[in-house]
Coordinates of C-alpha atoms and ligand atoms in Angstrom, one line a residue:
M1 CA 9.6 -25.2 -15.9
S2 CA 8.6 -22.2 -13.7
Q3 CA 11.8 -20.3 -14.4
A4 CA 10.4 -19.7 -17.9
R5 CA 8.3 -17.2 -16.1
A6 CA 11.4 -15.0 -15.4
T7 CA 10.7 -11.6 -16.7
S8 CA 14.2 -11.1 -18.2
H9 CA 12.9 -11.2 -21.8
R10 CA 11.0 -8.0 -21.3
P11 CA 11.9 -4.4 -21.6
T12 CA 13.9 -3.4 -18.6
A13 CA 11.3 -1.0 -17.1
W14 CA 8.2 -3.1 -17.9
W15 CA 6.7 -2.2 -14.5
K16 CA 6.2 1.4 -15.6
E17 CA 3.5 0.5 -18.0
V18 CA 1.4 -1.8 -15.9
V19 CA -1.6 -1.3 -13.6
I20 CA -1.3 -3.1 -10.3
Y21 CA -4.2 -4.5 -8.2
Q22 CA -3.6 -5.2 -4.5
V23 CA -5.3 -8.3 -3.1
Y24 CA -5.6 -8.6 0.7
P25 CA -6.1 -12.3 0.7
R26 CA -7.9 -12.6 4.0
S27 CA -10.7 -10.4 2.7
F28 CA -10.8 -11.1 -1.1
N29 CA -12.8 -14.3 -1.6
D30 CA -13.4 -17.4 0.6
S31 CA -13.6 -20.6 -1.4
N32 CA -14.3 -23.1 1.4
G33 CA -16.7 -21.3 3.8
D34 CA -14.4 -20.9 6.8
G35 CA -14.9 -17.1 6.8
V36 CA -11.3 -16.4 5.6
G37 CA -10.4 -15.5 2.1
D38 CA -7.9 -17.9 0.4
L39 CA -5.7 -18.6 -2.6
N40 CA -8.3 -20.8 -4.4
G41 CA -10.7 -17.9 -3.9
I42 CA -8.3 -15.6 -5.8
T43 CA -7.9 -18.2 -8.6
A44 CA -11.7 -18.3 -8.9
K45 CA -11.8 -14.5 -9.5
L46 CA -9.1 -14.1 -12.2
N47 CA -11.7 -13.6 -14.9
Y48 CA -13.0 -10.7 -12.9
L49 CA -9.5 -9.2 -12.7
K50 CA -8.9 -9.8 -16.4
Q51 CA -12.1 -8.1 -17.2
L52 CA -11.1 -5.1 -15.2
G53 CA -7.9 -5.1 -17.2
I54 CA -5.2 -5.0 -14.6
D55 CA -1.7 -6.4 -15.4
V56 CA -0.2 -7.4 -12.0
V57 CA -1.5 -8.5 -8.7
W58 CA 0.3 -7.5 -5.5
L59 CA -0.6 -10.1 -2.9
S60 CA -0.4 -9.0 0.7
P61 CA 1.4 -11.6 2.8
H62 CA 0.4 -15.2 2.1
F63 CA 3.1 -16.8 4.3
D64 CA 2.8 -19.0 7.4
S65 CA 2.1 -16.6 10.3
P66 CA 0.4 -16.6 13.7
N67 CA -1.4 -13.4 12.4
A68 CA -0.6 -11.0 15.2
D69 CA -0.6 -8.4 12.4
N70 CA -2.5 -10.3 9.7
G71 CA 0.4 -11.9 8.1
Y72 CA 2.9 -9.0 8.4
D73 CA 4.5 -11.3 11.1
I74 CA 6.0 -14.2 9.2
R75 CA 6.8 -17.5 10.9
D76 CA 8.0 -19.3 7.8
Y77 CA 8.9 -17.5 4.5
R78 CA 8.7 -20.7 2.5
Q79 CA 5.2 -21.9 3.6
V80 CA 1.7 -20.8 2.7
L81 CA -0.5 -19.8 5.6
A82 CA -2.7 -22.9 6.2
E83 CA -5.8 -20.8 6.3
F84 CA -5.0 -19.5 2.8
G85 CA -4.3 -23.0 1.3
T86 CA -1.2 -25.0 0.4
M87 CA 1.9 -24.5 -1.8
A88 CA 0.1 -26.6 -4.4
D89 CA -2.8 -24.0 -4.4
F90 CA -0.2 -21.2 -4.7
D91 CA 1.5 -22.9 -7.7
Q92 CA -1.9 -23.4 -9.3
M93 CA -2.9 -19.8 -8.7
L94 CA 0.3 -18.6 -10.3
E95 CA -0.2 -20.9 -13.2
A96 CA -3.7 -19.6 -13.7
M97 CA -2.5 -16.0 -13.5
R98 CA 0.0 -16.8 -16.2
A99 CA -2.8 -18.2 -18.3
H100 CA -4.6 -14.9 -17.9
G101 CA -1.6 -12.8 -18.6
I102 CA -1.4 -11.5 -15.1
D103 CA 1.9 -11.2 -13.2
L104 CA 2.2 -11.6 -9.4
I105 CA 4.3 -9.7 -6.9
V106 CA 4.5 -10.9 -3.3
D107 CA 5.0 -9.0 -0.1
L108 CA 8.5 -9.1 1.3
V109 CA 8.3 -8.4 5.0
V110 CA 12.0 -8.5 6.2
N111 CA 12.4 -5.6 8.6
H112 CA 11.0 -8.1 11.1
T113 CA 9.7 -11.6 11.5
S114 CA 7.2 -13.2 13.8
D115 CA 8.5 -14.0 17.3
E116 CA 7.4 -17.6 16.3
H117 CA 9.9 -17.7 13.5
A118 CA 12.5 -20.5 14.1
W119 CA 15.3 -17.9 14.0
F120 CA 13.8 -16.0 16.9
A121 CA 12.9 -19.1 18.8
E122 CA 16.6 -19.9 18.7
S123 CA 17.8 -16.3 19.2
R124 CA 16.0 -15.9 22.5
R125 CA 17.3 -19.1 24.0
S126 CA 20.7 -17.9 25.2
R127 CA 23.0 -15.0 24.7
D128 CA 25.5 -17.2 22.9
N129 CA 23.0 -19.0 20.6
P130 CA 24.2 -19.0 17.0
H131 CA 21.0 -17.1 16.0
R132 CA 21.4 -14.5 18.8
D133 CA 22.6 -11.9 16.3
Y134 CA 19.8 -12.4 13.9
Y135 CA 17.9 -9.9 16.1
I136 CA 18.7 -6.8 18.1
W137 CA 19.3 -7.5 21.7
R138 CA 20.4 -4.9 24.4
D139 CA 20.7 -4.7 28.1
G140 CA 18.2 -2.4 29.9
S141 CA 19.2 1.0 31.2
P142 CA 20.9 1.0 34.7
D143 CA 17.5 1.6 36.3
G144 CA 16.1 -1.5 34.5
S145 CA 14.0 0.5 32.0
P146 CA 14.3 -0.1 28.2
P147 CA 17.6 0.6 26.4
N148 CA 16.2 3.8 24.8
N149 CA 13.0 5.7 24.4
Y150 CA 12.0 4.3 21.0
P151 CA 8.2 3.9 20.7
S152 CA 6.4 1.1 18.9
F153 CA 3.9 2.1 16.2
F154 CA 1.4 -0.1 17.8
G155 CA 1.6 1.4 21.3
G156 CA 4.1 1.3 24.2
S157 CA 7.9 0.9 24.0
A158 CA 9.7 -0.6 21.0
W159 CA 11.6 -2.8 23.4
E160 CA 10.4 -6.0 25.1
L161 CA 12.3 -7.6 28.1
D162 CA 12.7 -11.3 27.5
P163 CA 13.0 -13.1 30.8
T164 CA 15.0 -16.0 29.5
T165 CA 18.2 -14.0 29.0
G166 CA 17.3 -10.8 30.8
Q167 CA 17.8 -8.6 27.7
Y168 CA 15.5 -6.5 25.6
Y169 CA 14.7 -7.1 21.9
L170 CA 13.7 -4.3 19.5
H171 CA 10.3 -4.3 17.8
Y172 CA 9.2 -1.2 15.8
F173 CA 5.8 -2.8 15.5
D174 CA 4.0 -5.4 17.7
V175 CA 5.9 -7.3 20.4
K176 CA 5.3 -10.3 18.2
Q177 CA 7.3 -8.6 15.4
P178 CA 11.0 -8.6 16.5
D179 CA 13.2 -6.5 14.1
L180 CA 15.9 -8.4 12.2
N181 CA 19.5 -7.4 12.5
W182 CA 20.6 -6.5 9.0
E183 CA 24.1 -5.8 10.2
N184 CA 24.5 -9.5 10.4
P185 CA 25.6 -10.8 6.9
K186 CA 23.9 -14.1 7.6
V187 CA 20.5 -12.3 7.9
R188 CA 21.1 -10.6 4.5
A189 CA 22.1 -14.0 2.9
E190 CA 18.9 -15.5 4.3
V191 CA 16.8 -12.7 2.8
F192 CA 18.5 -13.1 -0.6
D193 CA 17.8 -16.8 -0.4
L194 CA 14.1 -16.5 0.3
M195 CA 13.8 -13.9 -2.5
R196 CA 15.3 -16.4 -4.9
F197 CA 12.9 -19.1 -3.7
W198 CA 9.9 -17.0 -4.8
L199 CA 11.5 -15.6 -7.9
D200 CA 12.3 -19.1 -9.1
K201 CA 8.7 -20.0 -8.7
G202 CA 8.0 -17.3 -11.2
V203 CA 6.9 -14.2 -9.2
A204 CA 7.7 -11.0 -11.0
G205 CA 8.9 -9.0 -8.0
F206 CA 8.2 -7.7 -4.5
R207 CA 6.4 -5.1 -2.5
M208 CA 8.8 -4.4 0.3
D209 CA 7.4 -3.7 3.7
V210 CA 8.9 -0.7 5.6
I211 CA 12.1 -1.4 3.8
P212 CA 13.9 1.9 4.8
F213 CA 13.7 0.7 8.4
I214 CA 16.2 -2.2 7.9
S215 CA 19.3 -0.1 8.8
K216 CA 19.3 1.0 12.5
Q217 CA 20.8 4.1 13.9
P218 CA 24.4 3.5 15.2
G219 CA 24.3 3.3 19.0
L220 CA 20.5 3.6 19.1
P221 CA 20.4 7.0 20.8
D222 CA 17.2 8.3 22.4
L223 CA 14.8 10.3 20.2
T224 CA 14.4 14.0 20.8
P225 CA 10.9 15.2 21.8
D226 CA 10.4 16.3 18.1
Q227 CA 11.5 13.0 16.8
L228 CA 9.2 11.2 19.1
A229 CA 6.2 12.6 17.3
H230 CA 7.4 11.0 14.1
P231 CA 9.9 8.2 14.8
E232 CA 9.6 7.0 11.2
F233 CA 11.9 9.8 10.0
V234 CA 14.6 8.4 12.3
Y235 CA 13.8 4.8 11.7
S236 CA 14.1 5.2 7.9
N237 CA 17.4 7.0 8.0
G238 CA 19.9 4.4 9.1
P239 CA 23.4 4.7 7.5
R240 CA 23.4 1.5 5.6
V241 CA 20.0 1.3 4.0
H242 CA 21.3 2.2 0.5
Q243 CA 24.1 -0.2 0.6
Y244 CA 21.8 -3.0 1.6
L245 CA 19.4 -2.1 -1.2
Q246 CA 22.1 -1.9 -3.8
D247 CA 23.4 -5.3 -2.8
L248 CA 19.9 -6.7 -3.1
H249 CA 19.5 -5.1 -6.5
H250 CA 22.7 -6.3 -7.9
E251 CA 22.6 -9.8 -6.4
I252 CA 19.0 -10.6 -7.0
L253 CA 16.5 -8.2 -8.6
R254 CA 18.6 -7.3 -11.6
S255 CA 19.2 -10.8 -12.9
Y256 CA 15.5 -11.6 -12.8
N257 CA 14.5 -8.2 -14.1
A258 CA 12.1 -8.2 -11.1
M259 CA 10.2 -5.1 -10.1
S260 CA 10.4 -3.8 -6.6
V261 CA 8.3 -1.2 -4.8
G262 CA 9.4 -0.1 -1.3
E263 CA 7.0 1.1 1.3
A264 CA 8.8 4.3 2.1
F265 CA 7.3 5.4 5.4
G266 CA 9.5 8.3 6.8
V267 CA 11.2 9.0 3.5
T268 CA 11.1 12.6 2.4
M269 CA 10.7 13.8 -1.2
E270 CA 14.3 15.0 -1.1
Q271 CA 15.5 11.5 -0.2
A272 CA 13.2 9.6 -2.6
P273 CA 15.6 9.7 -5.6
L274 CA 18.2 7.9 -3.4
F275 CA 15.9 4.9 -3.6
T276 CA 14.5 5.2 -7.1
D277 CA 17.1 6.8 -9.4
A278 CA 17.7 3.9 -11.8
R279 CA 21.4 4.9 -12.1
R280 CA 21.9 3.9 -8.4
G281 CA 20.4 0.5 -8.8
E282 CA 18.1 0.2 -5.8
L283 CA 14.3 0.0 -6.1
S284 CA 12.0 0.4 -9.1
M285 CA 9.7 2.7 -7.2
I286 CA 8.5 3.6 -3.7
F287 CA 5.2 4.3 -2.0
Q288 CA 5.4 7.8 -0.5
F289 CA 2.9 8.8 2.2
D290 CA 2.4 12.5 1.3
V291 CA -1.1 11.9 -0.2
V292 CA -2.6 9.3 2.1
R293 CA -1.2 11.0 5.2
L294 CA -2.2 14.5 4.1
D295 CA -4.9 14.7 6.7
R296 CA -3.4 12.6 9.5
Q297 CA -1.7 13.1 12.8
N298 CA -1.1 9.5 13.6
W299 CA -4.6 8.1 14.4
R300 CA -6.2 11.6 14.3
K301 CA -8.1 12.8 11.3
T302 CA -7.2 16.4 10.3
D303 CA -8.4 18.6 7.5
W304 CA -6.9 18.6 4.0
T305 CA -7.1 21.2 1.2
L306 CA -6.9 20.7 -2.5
P307 CA -3.8 22.9 -3.0
A308 CA -2.0 20.8 -0.4
L309 CA -3.0 17.6 -2.2
K310 CA -1.9 19.1 -5.5
A311 CA 1.4 20.1 -4.0
A312 CA 2.0 16.5 -2.9
Y313 CA 1.4 15.2 -6.4
A314 CA 3.8 17.8 -7.8
R315 CA 6.4 16.8 -5.3
I316 CA 6.0 13.1 -6.1
D317 CA 6.4 13.8 -9.8
Q318 CA 9.4 16.0 -9.2
A319 CA 11.0 13.4 -6.9
A320 CA 10.7 10.7 -9.7
G321 CA 12.4 13.1 -12.1
L322 CA 14.0 11.8 -15.2
H323 CA 15.7 8.8 -13.8
G324 CA 13.3 7.5 -11.2
W325 CA 9.7 6.4 -11.3
A326 CA 6.7 7.0 -8.9
T327 CA 3.6 5.2 -7.7
S328 CA 0.1 6.4 -7.6
Y329 CA -2.2 5.1 -4.9
L330 CA -5.2 6.4 -2.8
C331 CA -5.7 3.4 -0.6
N332 CA -4.2 0.2 0.6
H333 CA -4.8 -2.2 3.5
D334 CA -3.4 0.5 5.9
N335 CA -5.8 3.3 5.0
P336 CA -9.4 4.3 4.9
R337 CA -11.3 3.8 1.7
A338 CA -10.4 6.2 -1.2
V339 CA -14.0 7.4 -1.8
S340 CA -14.6 8.0 1.9
H341 CA -11.2 9.7 2.3
F342 CA -10.9 11.9 -0.7
G343 CA -14.3 11.7 -2.3
D344 CA -17.8 11.9 -1.0
D345 CA -19.3 8.6 0.1
S346 CA -22.9 10.0 0.5
P347 CA -25.4 8.3 -1.8
A348 CA -25.7 11.4 -3.9
W349 CA -22.0 11.6 -4.9
R350 CA -20.4 8.3 -4.1
E351 CA -20.3 6.9 -7.6
R352 CA -19.3 10.1 -9.4
S353 CA -16.7 11.0 -6.9
A354 CA -15.3 7.4 -6.9
K355 CA -15.0 7.7 -10.7
A356 CA -13.3 11.1 -10.4
L357 CA -10.7 9.6 -8.0
A358 CA -10.2 6.7 -10.4
T359 CA -9.4 9.3 -13.1
L360 CA -6.8 10.9 -10.7
L361 CA -5.3 7.5 -9.8
L362 CA -4.9 6.3 -13.4
T363 CA -3.6 9.4 -15.1
Q364 CA -0.5 10.1 -13.1
R365 CA 3.1 9.7 -14.4
A366 CA 3.5 6.8 -12.1
T367 CA 2.5 3.1 -11.8
P368 CA -1.1 3.0 -10.4
F369 CA -1.9 0.7 -7.5
L370 CA -5.6 0.0 -7.2
Y371 CA -6.7 -1.5 -3.9
Q372 CA -9.3 -4.3 -4.0
G373 CA -12.9 -2.9 -3.7
D374 CA -11.9 0.6 -4.8
E375 CA -12.9 -0.4 -8.3
L376 CA -16.4 -0.7 -6.9
G377 CA -16.3 2.5 -4.8
M378 CA -16.5 0.5 -1.6
T379 CA -16.7 2.8 1.5
N380 CA -15.6 3.0 5.1
Y381 CA -17.4 0.8 7.6
P382 CA -19.7 2.2 10.2
F383 CA -17.7 1.2 13.2
R384 CA -19.2 1.9 16.6
S385 CA -17.2 0.4 19.5
V386 CA -13.7 -0.8 20.0
E387 CA -14.9 -4.4 19.8
D388 CA -15.9 -3.8 16.2
Y389 CA -12.2 -3.6 15.3
D390 CA -9.8 -6.5 14.6
D391 CA -6.6 -4.4 14.0
V392 CA -3.7 -4.8 16.5
E393 CA -3.0 -1.1 16.0
V394 CA -6.4 0.0 17.3
H395 CA -6.3 -2.3 20.3
G396 CA -2.7 -1.2 21.1
Q397 CA -3.6 2.5 20.9
W398 CA -6.8 1.9 22.9
R399 CA -4.7 0.4 25.8
E400 CA -2.1 3.1 25.6
L401 CA -4.4 6.1 25.2
V402 CA -7.9 5.4 26.2
E403 CA -7.5 2.9 29.1
T404 CA -4.9 5.2 30.7
G405 CA -7.3 8.1 30.5
R406 CA -5.1 10.2 28.1
V407 CA -7.7 10.4 25.4
P408 CA -11.5 10.2 25.9
A409 CA -13.0 7.1 24.4
A410 CA -15.5 9.0 22.3
E411 CA -12.8 11.2 20.8
Y412 CA -10.6 8.3 19.9
L413 CA -13.4 6.3 18.4
D414 CA -14.6 9.3 16.3
H415 CA -11.2 9.7 14.7
V416 CA -10.3 6.0 14.3
R417 CA -13.7 5.4 12.6
Q418 CA -12.3 7.6 9.8
T419 CA -8.7 6.6 9.9
S420 CA -8.6 2.9 10.9
R421 CA -6.9 0.4 8.6
D422 CA -9.9 -2.0 9.1
N423 CA -12.0 0.3 6.8
A424 CA -10.1 -1.2 3.9
R425 CA -10.0 -4.7 5.4
T426 CA -13.7 -5.6 5.4
P427 CA -14.4 -8.3 2.9
M428 CA -14.9 -7.7 -0.8
Q429 CA -18.5 -7.1 -1.8
W430 CA -19.2 -9.6 -4.6
D431 CA -23.0 -9.6 -4.6
S432 CA -26.0 -8.6 -2.6
G433 CA -26.4 -12.0 -0.9
P434 CA -25.5 -12.9 2.7
H435 CA -22.1 -11.5 3.6
G436 CA -21.8 -9.9 0.2
G437 CA -21.1 -13.2 -1.4
F438 CA -17.6 -13.2 0.3
T439 CA -18.2 -16.4 2.2
T440 CA -20.9 -19.0 2.9
G441 CA -19.7 -19.1 6.5
R442 CA -19.1 -16.4 9.2
P443 CA -16.7 -13.7 7.9
W444 CA -13.6 -13.0 10.0
L445 CA -14.5 -9.3 9.9
A446 CA -18.0 -8.0 9.3
V447 CA -19.0 -7.2 5.7
N448 CA -20.2 -3.6 5.2
P449 CA -24.0 -3.7 5.2
N450 CA -24.0 -1.5 2.1
C451 CA -23.1 -4.6 0.1
V452 CA -26.7 -4.7 -0.8
E453 CA -26.2 -1.7 -3.0
I454 CA -22.5 -1.7 -3.6
N455 CA -21.3 -5.0 -5.1
A456 CA -19.4 -6.4 -8.1
A457 CA -22.4 -8.4 -9.6
A458 CA -24.5 -5.3 -9.9
Q459 CA -21.7 -3.2 -11.3
L460 CA -20.7 -5.8 -13.9
E461 CA -24.2 -5.5 -15.3
D462 CA -24.3 -1.7 -15.3
P463 CA -22.1 -0.1 -18.1
D464 CA -22.1 3.2 -16.1
S465 CA -20.8 1.6 -12.9
V466 CA -17.7 2.6 -11.0
F467 CA -16.2 -0.8 -12.1
H468 CA -16.7 -0.1 -15.8
H469 CA -15.3 3.4 -15.4
H470 CA -12.1 1.9 -14.0
R471 CA -12.1 -0.6 -16.8
R472 CA -12.3 2.2 -19.4
L473 CA -9.6 4.2 -17.7
I474 CA -7.3 1.2 -17.6
A475 CA -7.9 0.5 -21.3
L476 CA -7.3 4.2 -22.2
R477 CA -4.1 4.3 -20.2
R478 CA -2.9 1.1 -22.0
K479 CA -3.3 2.6 -25.4
T480 CA -2.1 6.1 -24.6
P481 CA 1.7 6.4 -23.9
A482 CA 1.3 10.1 -23.1
L483 CA -0.9 9.1 -20.1
V484 CA 1.9 6.8 -18.8
H485 CA 5.1 8.6 -19.7
G486 CA 4.0 12.1 -20.6
A487 CA 5.3 15.1 -18.7
Y488 CA 3.1 16.2 -15.8
E489 CA 2.1 19.8 -15.3
D490 CA -0.4 21.1 -12.8
I491 CA -1.8 24.1 -14.7
D492 CA -3.6 25.7 -11.7
P493 CA -2.0 24.7 -8.4
K494 CA -3.9 27.1 -6.2
H495 CA -7.5 26.5 -7.3
L496 CA -9.5 25.3 -4.3
Q497 CA -11.8 22.9 -6.1
V498 CA -10.4 22.1 -9.5
F499 CA -7.4 19.8 -10.1
A500 CA -6.3 20.4 -13.7
Y501 CA -3.1 19.0 -15.2
T502 CA -1.6 18.2 -18.6
R503 CA 0.2 15.1 -19.7
A504 CA 2.4 15.7 -22.7
L505 CA 4.6 13.3 -24.8
A506 CA 6.1 14.7 -27.9
D507 CA 3.2 16.3 -29.8
E508 CA 0.5 14.3 -27.9
Q509 CA -1.1 16.3 -25.2
Y510 CA -3.9 15.6 -22.8
L511 CA -5.7 17.7 -20.2
V512 CA -7.3 16.1 -17.1
V513 CA -9.8 18.3 -15.3
L514 CA -11.3 17.1 -12.0
N515 CA -14.0 19.0 -10.1
L516 CA -13.3 17.6 -6.7
G517 CA -16.4 18.9 -5.0
A518 CA -20.2 18.9 -5.1
R519 CA -20.5 22.5 -6.3
P520 CA -20.9 23.0 -10.0
L521 CA -18.6 25.7 -11.4
Q522 CA -17.4 27.5 -14.5
Y523 CA -13.7 27.0 -15.1
A524 CA -11.8 29.3 -17.5
L525 CA -8.8 27.5 -19.1
P526 CA -5.5 29.4 -19.1
S527 CA -4.5 30.7 -22.4
G528 CA -2.5 28.5 -24.7
I529 CA -4.6 25.4 -23.9
S530 CA -6.9 24.4 -26.8
I531 CA -9.2 21.4 -26.5
E532 CA -9.7 19.1 -29.4
R533 CA -12.2 16.8 -27.8
A534 CA -13.2 14.9 -24.7
V535 CA -11.7 11.4 -24.6
L536 CA -13.3 10.1 -21.5
D537 CA -15.4 11.5 -18.7
N538 CA -17.3 10.1 -15.7
G539 CA -20.7 10.6 -17.1
S540 CA -21.3 14.1 -15.9
G541 CA -19.8 16.3 -18.6
D542 CA -22.1 18.1 -21.0
G543 CA -19.9 17.8 -24.1
V544 CA -17.6 20.6 -25.1
A545 CA -16.9 22.2 -28.4
A546 CA -13.5 22.1 -29.9
G547 CA -11.5 25.2 -28.9
A548 CA -13.7 25.9 -25.8
T549 CA -12.0 28.1 -23.3
L550 CA -14.7 28.0 -20.6
L551 CA -15.7 24.7 -19.1
R552 CA -19.0 24.2 -17.2
L553 CA -18.1 21.6 -14.6
A554 CA -20.8 19.5 -13.0
P555 CA -20.3 18.3 -9.4
W556 CA -17.4 15.8 -9.3
Q557 CA -17.0 16.0 -13.0
A558 CA -13.8 14.3 -14.2
T559 CA -12.9 14.6 -17.9
I560 CA -9.8 13.7 -19.9
Y561 CA -9.5 16.0 -23.0
K562 CA -7.2 15.6 -25.9
L563 CA -5.5 18.9 -26.7
E564 CA -4.8 20.3 -30.2
Ligands
TEU1 O1 3.0 -0.6 7.3 C1 3.9 0.2 8.0 C2 3.5 1.6 8.2 O2 4.4 2.3 8.1 C3 2.2 2.1 8.5 O3 1.4 2.4 7.4 C4 1.6 1.2 9.6 O4 0.5 0.5 9.0 C5 1.0 1.9 10.8 O5 -0.3 2.4 10.5 C6 1.8 3.1 11.3 O6 1.0 3.8 12.2 C7 3.5 -1.9 7.0 C8 2.3 -2.7 6.6 O7 1.7 -2.2 5.4 C9 1.4 -2.8 7.7 O8 0.2 -3.5 7.4 C10 2.1 -3.6 8.8 O9 1.3 -3.6 10.0 C11 3.4 -2.9 9.2 O10 4.2 -2.6 8.0 C12 4.3 -3.9 9.9 O11 4.7 -4.9 9.1
CA2 CA1 -11.3 -19.9 3.3

């Protein structure tokens, strides 16, 4: 019986010691040639994931949805999206994962539903419908404009006037994603119920979409001009978010020993422990945005410096503290590709820099989340025109900014080519055949033409590939408790090109040295650090004698040393 899957027999904090791999099902593997990835496609690739060595799959939404935002708009929480397969396919996939020793976490999207969800269909019918209070309805301002000045992340107002009842409903994201009203205890009970449904099937936990947004500001006052630039800091600060999460922990998560990772957009480092301090009983960990948004002003690409990146890592580690736990990620389905973002995706340095980033990702005091394709060093896509994009966010911003003349088209396109979420959403590159082996049909989103060089089949054959480097790092992490739990110390926070940190657990000490640039350099170790040997590097190190104090670092060299 599937409940045997329950994780309650395990050590309480089992999720600290795993490596998690994110699957974006639409783009992972298409098993039936309709151009859309599906659950049977995932099942068919479990040997590949096993070979990589990951422990847990995080599956982006697989629920029934009209796909206004690729499944982050759920129509039925208890159905599988028809394009992805059936519930029988899901059960079979879960069973096969179990056989491979892989756990599954699913995406809990409960700040909002689809406007096609049965609750919303009811809610919008009349002001006295029993489901009216499942969502957030308000009268317009006296002049007929929206109730307040809240913006939607996907362009325009966060309010939509619904003609049937003459009131506005709130949507932080697309108009097809109305926000649920968590003040209503019936809504909370529904969410608990649907969580039980998936946990009883045997999933090991949840990634929780924009979870800090569930509690709204009392009275919904207008944002100030400063707040308008970053509404997420207001949206994530409702007064009841911690009460809701504590209820959810005590009523559901705890009894299943389920893991939870909250997407904490708008949560500052100071607030992070409120979510993750185990003594409070809320979430296992959160995704912070300090690293992936280091060089972003909304859709604009800005510059980043290594000291700023290192400061973000130090803050994340500090926020986790002794009683919390952190996540490590460089990419997901909302971000550009890791190697294009923080590495160098030119042919000369792509592989080596992708391996250096893998070293960074997998040696933090945090649970690593590896996004599909990053284990191959997949790159951003060469987008040209707005038609090349699928993303609702790009099209919304295009209408709001470019079509109104506020931002020149060329300027918008230049930035969004580097920042668009679609960079991570192009299909997996399995082999050098048509459409990278992702589908035998026409892919829903174009495959990157560089699949001819960058693909899984070629990398599986090549022991020096980016894939095998990830595999070695994962294996090393698994057998080295100091790399999981050891104290983190940045030994040189100001250096402009070298990221060097130690991980220490009792008398076991490691030093990670990353040359995050194409310039070779000599690096003098601070006193008190004594190298015993190199444990793993990305194929660029020239070997180092025990006790060396001066390291000659090759371009993009990344080496893990054991210290004496
Ligand atoms: O993302 C929410 C989020 O805060 C941003 O990263 C968002 O993608 C946007 O770029 C802000 O400008 C989550 C999901 O990860 C995302 O895919 C969904 O579109 C969104 O929530 C709505 O469910
Ligand atoms: Ca398919």
